[in-house]
Amino acid sequence: MTALYAPTPTAAPATGPAGPATARRARFALPRRRVRPESVLLVSGAALVPWLYVLARTLPSTARVGHWNVAWVGLDALEALGLLSTAALRRRGDDRHRLTAAATGALLVVDAWFDTVTAAPGGELAAAVAMALCAELPLAAVCAALALGRERRPTALVTTDQLTTDPVTAAQLTPETRPTTE
């Protein structure tokens, strides 16, 4: 990736220490354009649309999978790690909790999706739907709210009367945050 963001090299003089062949290559080199990440994402997303059609037409509807248990345990372990790290970062007041919340919310939605579409009809499907509706999707919504900053934090309101009567509250305020009593 660093080559994409490297500054455009300047052309070498007509004759240099490496000889005339190097000078010719430098003279005919195309200027490098910086590739914007949005462009890469846009092209990649658009390229996936026909690929989805190919997958829908060619993948079998059933498959025998090795290490099925490892895949599900790994997904649930990532979810647990995401929930725990989001909680720990938020408790410390670290704004990076928004990143872990976004990733964890995505994992929870993926888990709900795959649980329901891979479940056998009957009791297994009912359990998967119940788990998705009662646990995974509500947790994903909480994670989305945290990631987007839509959660409500309780704020303590300080009245002017408390400033004059409560020495602890008055001491916690800096001169910039003290309200004027004019």
PDB file of C-alpha atoms in Angstrom:
ATOM      1  CA  MET A   1       0.000   0.000   0.000  1.00  0.00           C
ATOM      2  CA  THR A   2       2.831   2.434   0.623  1.00  0.00           C
ATOM      3  CA  ALA A   3       3.597   2.488  -3.083  1.00  0.00           C
ATOM      4  CA  LEU A   4       0.110   3.861  -3.707  1.00  0.00           C
ATOM      5  CA  TYR A   5       0.721   6.840  -1.445  1.00  0.00           C
ATOM      6  CA  ALA A   6       4.392   7.473  -2.214  1.00  0.00           C
ATOM      7  CA  PRO A   7       5.204  10.846  -3.759  1.00  0.00           C
ATOM      8  CA  THR A   8       5.863  10.913  -7.481  1.00  0.00           C
ATOM      9  CA  PRO A   9       9.586  10.443  -8.094  1.00  0.00           C
ATOM     10  CA  THR A  10      11.369  13.115 -10.043  1.00  0.00           C
ATOM     11  CA  ALA A  11      12.974  12.162 -13.325  1.00  0.00           C
ATOM     12  CA  ALA A  12      16.685  11.489 -13.326  1.00  0.00           C
ATOM     13  CA  PRO A  13      19.021  13.634 -15.411  1.00  0.00           C
ATOM     14  CA  ALA A  14      19.599  12.582 -19.021  1.00  0.00           C
ATOM     15  CA  THR A  15      22.843  10.875 -18.114  1.00  0.00           C
ATOM     16  CA  GLY A  16      23.451   9.649 -14.666  1.00  0.00           C
ATOM     17  CA  PRO A  17      25.485   7.191 -12.675  1.00  0.00           C
ATOM     18  CA  ALA A  18      23.422   4.259 -13.929  1.00  0.00           C
ATOM     19  CA  GLY A  19      23.795   5.219 -17.588  1.00  0.00           C
ATOM     20  CA  PRO A  20      21.529   6.277 -20.426  1.00  0.00           C
ATOM     21  CA  ALA A  21      19.143   3.287 -20.082  1.00  0.00           C
ATOM     22  CA  THR A  22      18.029   4.467 -16.651  1.00  0.00           C
ATOM     23  CA  ALA A  23      17.519   7.978 -17.940  1.00  0.00           C
ATOM     24  CA  ARG A  24      15.267   6.680 -20.768  1.00  0.00           C
ATOM     25  CA  ARG A  25      13.136   4.676 -18.308  1.00  0.00           C
ATOM     26  CA  ALA A  26      12.737   7.655 -16.022  1.00  0.00           C
ATOM     27  CA  ARG A  27      11.766   9.899 -18.928  1.00  0.00           C
ATOM     28  CA  PHE A  28       8.984   7.536 -20.095  1.00  0.00           C
ATOM     29  CA  ALA A  29       7.646   6.694 -16.635  1.00  0.00           C
ATOM     30  CA  LEU A  30       4.001   7.592 -16.148  1.00  0.00           C
ATOM     31  CA  PRO A  31       3.225   9.855 -13.225  1.00  0.00           C
ATOM     32  CA  ARG A  32       1.757   7.920 -10.307  1.00  0.00           C
ATOM     33  CA  ARG A  33      -1.729   8.831  -9.239  1.00  0.00           C
ATOM     34  CA  ARG A  34      -2.807   8.470  -5.668  1.00  0.00           C
ATOM     35  CA  VAL A  35      -5.571   5.881  -5.343  1.00  0.00           C
ATOM     36  CA  ARG A  36      -8.298   6.979  -2.970  1.00  0.00           C
ATOM     37  CA  PRO A  37      -9.598   4.348  -0.521  1.00  0.00           C
ATOM     38  CA  GLU A  38     -13.210   5.237  -1.390  1.00  0.00           C
ATOM     39  CA  SER A  39     -12.513   4.354  -5.022  1.00  0.00           C
ATOM     40  CA  VAL A  40     -11.118   0.958  -4.047  1.00  0.00           C
ATOM     41  CA  LEU A  41     -14.155   0.275  -1.847  1.00  0.00           C
ATOM     42  CA  LEU A  42     -16.583   1.399  -4.552  1.00  0.00           C
ATOM     43  CA  VAL A  43     -14.999  -0.762  -7.266  1.00  0.00           C
ATOM     44  CA  SER A  44     -14.748  -3.756  -4.913  1.00  0.00           C
ATOM     45  CA  GLY A  45     -18.378  -3.460  -3.836  1.00  0.00           C
ATOM     46  CA  ALA A  46     -19.568  -3.149  -7.425  1.00  0.00           C
ATOM     47  CA  ALA A  47     -17.453  -6.158  -8.466  1.00  0.00           C
ATOM     48  CA  LEU A  48     -19.131  -8.277  -5.788  1.00  0.00           C
ATOM     49  CA  VAL A  49     -22.594  -7.836  -7.339  1.00  0.00           C
ATOM     50  CA  PRO A  50     -22.008 -10.133 -10.349  1.00  0.00           C
ATOM     51  CA  TRP A  51     -19.999 -12.466  -8.104  1.00  0.00           C
ATOM     52  CA  LEU A  52     -23.100 -12.905  -5.902  1.00  0.00           C
ATOM     53  CA  TYR A  53     -25.006 -14.116  -8.961  1.00  0.00           C
ATOM     54  CA  VAL A  54     -22.251 -16.597  -9.789  1.00  0.00           C
ATOM     55  CA  LEU A  55     -22.264 -17.936  -6.237  1.00  0.00           C
ATOM     56  CA  ALA A  56     -26.049 -18.233  -6.128  1.00  0.00           C
ATOM     57  CA  ARG A  57     -26.051 -20.252  -9.363  1.00  0.00           C
ATOM     58  CA  THR A  58     -23.039 -22.498  -8.713  1.00  0.00           C
ATOM     59  CA  LEU A  59     -22.860 -23.255  -4.980  1.00  0.00           C
ATOM     60  CA  PRO A  60     -24.606 -26.418  -3.812  1.00  0.00           C
ATOM     61  CA  SER A  61     -27.508 -25.967  -1.377  1.00  0.00           C
ATOM     62  CA  THR A  62     -25.965 -28.508   1.010  1.00  0.00           C
ATOM     63  CA  ALA A  63     -22.394 -29.292   1.905  1.00  0.00           C
ATOM     64  CA  ARG A  64     -20.500 -31.533   4.270  1.00  0.00           C
ATOM     65  CA  VAL A  65     -18.136 -29.357   6.275  1.00  0.00           C
ATOM     66  CA  GLY A  66     -15.104 -30.329   8.312  1.00  0.00           C
ATOM     67  CA  HIS A  67     -14.318 -28.486  11.549  1.00  0.00           C
ATOM     68  CA  TRP A  68     -17.887 -27.148  11.831  1.00  0.00           C
ATOM     69  CA  ASN A  69     -17.551 -26.993  15.617  1.00  0.00           C
ATOM     70  CA  VAL A  70     -14.295 -25.036  15.404  1.00  0.00           C
ATOM     71  CA  ALA A  71     -15.924 -22.452  13.130  1.00  0.00           C
ATOM     72  CA  TRP A  72     -18.839 -21.843  15.515  1.00  0.00           C
ATOM     73  CA  VAL A  73     -16.713 -21.848  18.658  1.00  0.00           C
ATOM     74  CA  GLY A  74     -14.332 -19.398  16.980  1.00  0.00           C
ATOM     75  CA  LEU A  75     -17.174 -17.056  15.997  1.00  0.00           C
ATOM     76  CA  ASP A  76     -18.655 -17.109  19.494  1.00  0.00           C
ATOM     77  CA  ALA A  77     -15.206 -16.588  21.018  1.00  0.00           C
ATOM     78  CA  LEU A  78     -14.714 -13.492  18.828  1.00  0.00           C
ATOM     79  CA  GLU A  79     -18.118 -12.206  19.943  1.00  0.00           C
ATOM     80  CA  ALA A  80     -17.225 -12.715  23.617  1.00  0.00           C
ATOM     81  CA  LEU A  81     -13.873 -10.990  23.104  1.00  0.00           C
ATOM     82  CA  GLY A  82     -15.611  -8.100  21.332  1.00  0.00           C
ATOM     83  CA  LEU A  83     -18.237  -7.659  24.043  1.00  0.00           C
ATOM     84  CA  LEU A  84     -15.662  -7.812  26.831  1.00  0.00           C
ATOM     85  CA  SER A  85     -13.232  -5.435  25.143  1.00  0.00           C
ATOM     86  CA  THR A  86     -16.022  -2.975  24.292  1.00  0.00           C
ATOM     87  CA  ALA A  87     -17.161  -2.983  27.908  1.00  0.00           C
ATOM     88  CA  ALA A  88     -13.627  -2.559  29.234  1.00  0.00           C
ATOM     89  CA  LEU A  89     -12.787   0.293  26.850  1.00  0.00           C
ATOM     90  CA  ARG A  90     -16.059   2.090  27.533  1.00  0.00           C
ATOM     91  CA  ARG A  91     -15.646   1.719  31.290  1.00  0.00           C
ATOM     92  CA  ARG A  92     -12.227   3.383  31.000  1.00  0.00           C
ATOM     93  CA  GLY A  93     -13.710   6.199  28.926  1.00  0.00           C
ATOM     94  CA  ASP A  94     -11.686   5.200  25.866  1.00  0.00           C
ATOM     95  CA  ASP A  95     -13.393   6.268  22.629  1.00  0.00           C
ATOM     96  CA  ARG A  96     -11.964   3.228  20.842  1.00  0.00           C
ATOM     97  CA  HIS A  97     -14.914   1.310  22.289  1.00  0.00           C
ATOM     98  CA  ARG A  98     -16.803   2.542  19.221  1.00  0.00           C
ATOM     99  CA  LEU A  99     -14.521   0.479  16.958  1.00  0.00           C
ATOM    100  CA  THR A 100     -14.880  -2.728  18.941  1.00  0.00           C
ATOM    101  CA  ALA A 101     -18.629  -2.134  19.254  1.00  0.00           C
ATOM    102  CA  ALA A 102     -18.969  -1.814  15.470  1.00  0.00           C
ATOM    103  CA  ALA A 103     -17.002  -4.998  14.829  1.00  0.00           C
ATOM    104  CA  THR A 104     -18.855  -6.915  17.543  1.00  0.00           C
ATOM    105  CA  GLY A 105     -22.239  -5.781  16.255  1.00  0.00           C
ATOM    106  CA  ALA A 106     -21.324  -7.041  12.782  1.00  0.00           C
ATOM    107  CA  LEU A 107     -20.246 -10.397  14.224  1.00  0.00           C
ATOM    108  CA  LEU A 108     -23.521 -10.710  16.135  1.00  0.00           C
ATOM    109  CA  VAL A 109     -25.590 -10.047  13.003  1.00  0.00           C
ATOM    110  CA  VAL A 110     -23.533 -12.599  11.053  1.00  0.00           C
ATOM    111  CA  ASP A 111     -24.006 -15.128  13.855  1.00  0.00           C
ATOM    112  CA  ALA A 112     -27.783 -14.591  13.887  1.00  0.00           C
ATOM    113  CA  TRP A 113     -27.917 -14.921  10.101  1.00  0.00           C
ATOM    114  CA  PHE A 114     -25.891 -18.108   9.885  1.00  0.00           C
ATOM    115  CA  ASP A 115     -27.616 -19.684  12.896  1.00  0.00           C
ATOM    116  CA  THR A 116     -31.018 -19.271  11.274  1.00  0.00           C
ATOM    117  CA  VAL A 117     -30.135 -20.186   7.699  1.00  0.00           C
ATOM    118  CA  THR A 118     -28.138 -23.288   8.660  1.00  0.00           C
ATOM    119  CA  ALA A 119     -30.600 -24.622  11.240  1.00  0.00           C
ATOM    120  CA  ALA A 120     -32.616 -27.737  10.495  1.00  0.00           C
ATOM    121  CA  PRO A 121     -36.390 -27.245  10.300  1.00  0.00           C
ATOM    122  CA  GLY A 122     -38.326 -27.729  13.507  1.00  0.00           C
ATOM    123  CA  GLY A 123     -36.942 -27.236  16.999  1.00  0.00           C
ATOM    124  CA  GLU A 124     -33.453 -26.296  15.864  1.00  0.00           C
ATOM    125  CA  LEU A 125     -34.796 -23.506  13.659  1.00  0.00           C
ATOM    126  CA  ALA A 126     -37.115 -22.269  16.433  1.00  0.00           C
ATOM    127  CA  ALA A 127     -34.189 -22.135  18.863  1.00  0.00           C
ATOM    128  CA  ALA A 128     -32.037 -20.274  16.321  1.00  0.00           C
ATOM    129  CA  VAL A 129     -34.776 -17.705  15.644  1.00  0.00           C
ATOM    130  CA  ALA A 130     -35.399 -17.237  19.373  1.00  0.00           C
ATOM    131  CA  MET A 131     -31.680 -16.773  20.014  1.00  0.00           C
ATOM    132  CA  ALA A 132     -31.423 -14.269  17.163  1.00  0.00           C
ATOM    133  CA  LEU A 133     -34.458 -12.227  18.264  1.00  0.00           C
ATOM    134  CA  CYS A 134     -33.830 -12.334  22.018  1.00  0.00           C
ATOM    135  CA  ALA A 135     -30.038 -12.159  22.278  1.00  0.00           C
ATOM    136  CA  GLU A 136     -27.921 -11.624  19.175  1.00  0.00           C
ATOM    137  CA  LEU A 137     -29.863  -8.891  17.359  1.00  0.00           C
ATOM    138  CA  PRO A 138     -30.645  -6.837  20.494  1.00  0.00           C
ATOM    139  CA  LEU A 139     -26.959  -6.995  21.458  1.00  0.00           C
ATOM    140  CA  ALA A 140     -26.053  -5.959  17.916  1.00  0.00           C
ATOM    141  CA  ALA A 141     -28.404  -2.965  18.283  1.00  0.00           C
ATOM    142  CA  VAL A 142     -26.696  -1.970  21.543  1.00  0.00           C
ATOM    143  CA  CYS A 143     -23.321  -2.258  19.820  1.00  0.00           C
ATOM    144  CA  ALA A 144     -24.554  -0.145  16.902  1.00  0.00           C
ATOM    145  CA  ALA A 145     -25.798   2.533  19.307  1.00  0.00           C
ATOM    146  CA  LEU A 146     -22.424   2.555  21.049  1.00  0.00           C
ATOM    147  CA  ALA A 147     -20.542   2.679  17.758  1.00  0.00           C
ATOM    148  CA  LEU A 148     -22.638   5.571  16.462  1.00  0.00           C
ATOM    149  CA  GLY A 149     -22.599   7.445  19.760  1.00  0.00           C
ATOM    150  CA  ARG A 150     -26.392   7.289  20.155  1.00  0.00           C
ATOM    151  CA  GLU A 151     -26.354   5.995  23.716  1.00  0.00           C
ATOM    152  CA  ARG A 152     -27.493   8.246  26.510  1.00  0.00           C
ATOM    153  CA  ARG A 153     -25.036   8.889  29.282  1.00  0.00           C
ATOM    154  CA  PRO A 154     -26.394  10.148  32.566  1.00  0.00           C
ATOM    155  CA  THR A 155     -25.153  13.629  33.295  1.00  0.00           C
ATOM    156  CA  ALA A 156     -25.111  15.273  36.667  1.00  0.00           C
ATOM    157  CA  LEU A 157     -26.720  18.687  36.678  1.00  0.00           C
ATOM    158  CA  VAL A 158     -25.125  21.207  38.992  1.00  0.00           C
ATOM    159  CA  THR A 159     -27.254  24.092  40.142  1.00  0.00           C
ATOM    160  CA  THR A 160     -25.954  27.473  41.204  1.00  0.00           C
ATOM    161  CA  ASP A 161     -27.103  26.749  44.769  1.00  0.00           C
ATOM    162  CA  GLN A 162     -24.911  23.642  44.913  1.00  0.00           C
ATOM    163  CA  LEU A 163     -21.894  25.694  43.872  1.00  0.00           C
ATOM    164  CA  THR A 164     -22.158  27.923  46.887  1.00  0.00           C
ATOM    165  CA  THR A 165     -23.172  25.251  49.421  1.00  0.00           C
ATOM    166  CA  ASP A 166     -21.244  22.166  48.320  1.00  0.00           C
ATOM    167  CA  PRO A 167     -17.465  22.689  48.567  1.00  0.00           C
ATOM    168  CA  VAL A 168     -16.682  19.397  46.746  1.00  0.00           C
ATOM    169  CA  THR A 169     -18.726  20.367  43.680  1.00  0.00           C
ATOM    170  CA  ALA A 170     -17.267  23.860  43.661  1.00  0.00           C
ATOM    171  CA  ALA A 171     -13.719  22.470  43.881  1.00  0.00           C
ATOM    172  CA  GLN A 172     -14.284  20.089  40.923  1.00  0.00           C
ATOM    173  CA  LEU A 173     -15.202  22.889  38.537  1.00  0.00           C
ATOM    174  CA  THR A 174     -12.485  24.737  36.725  1.00  0.00           C
ATOM    175  CA  PRO A 175     -12.726  28.504  36.272  1.00  0.00           C
ATOM    176  CA  GLU A 176     -13.828  27.955  32.651  1.00  0.00           C
ATOM    177  CA  THR A 177     -16.758  25.723  33.624  1.00  0.00           C
ATOM    178  CA  ARG A 178     -18.016  27.718  36.633  1.00  0.00           C
ATOM    179  CA  PRO A 179     -21.260  29.454  35.799  1.00  0.00           C
ATOM    180  CA  THR A 180     -21.467  33.135  36.489  1.00  0.00           C
ATOM    181  CA  THR A 181     -24.006  34.300  39.035  1.00  0.00           C
ATOM    182  CA  GLU A 182     -24.765  37.702  37.605  1.00  0.00           C
TER     183      GLU A 182
END
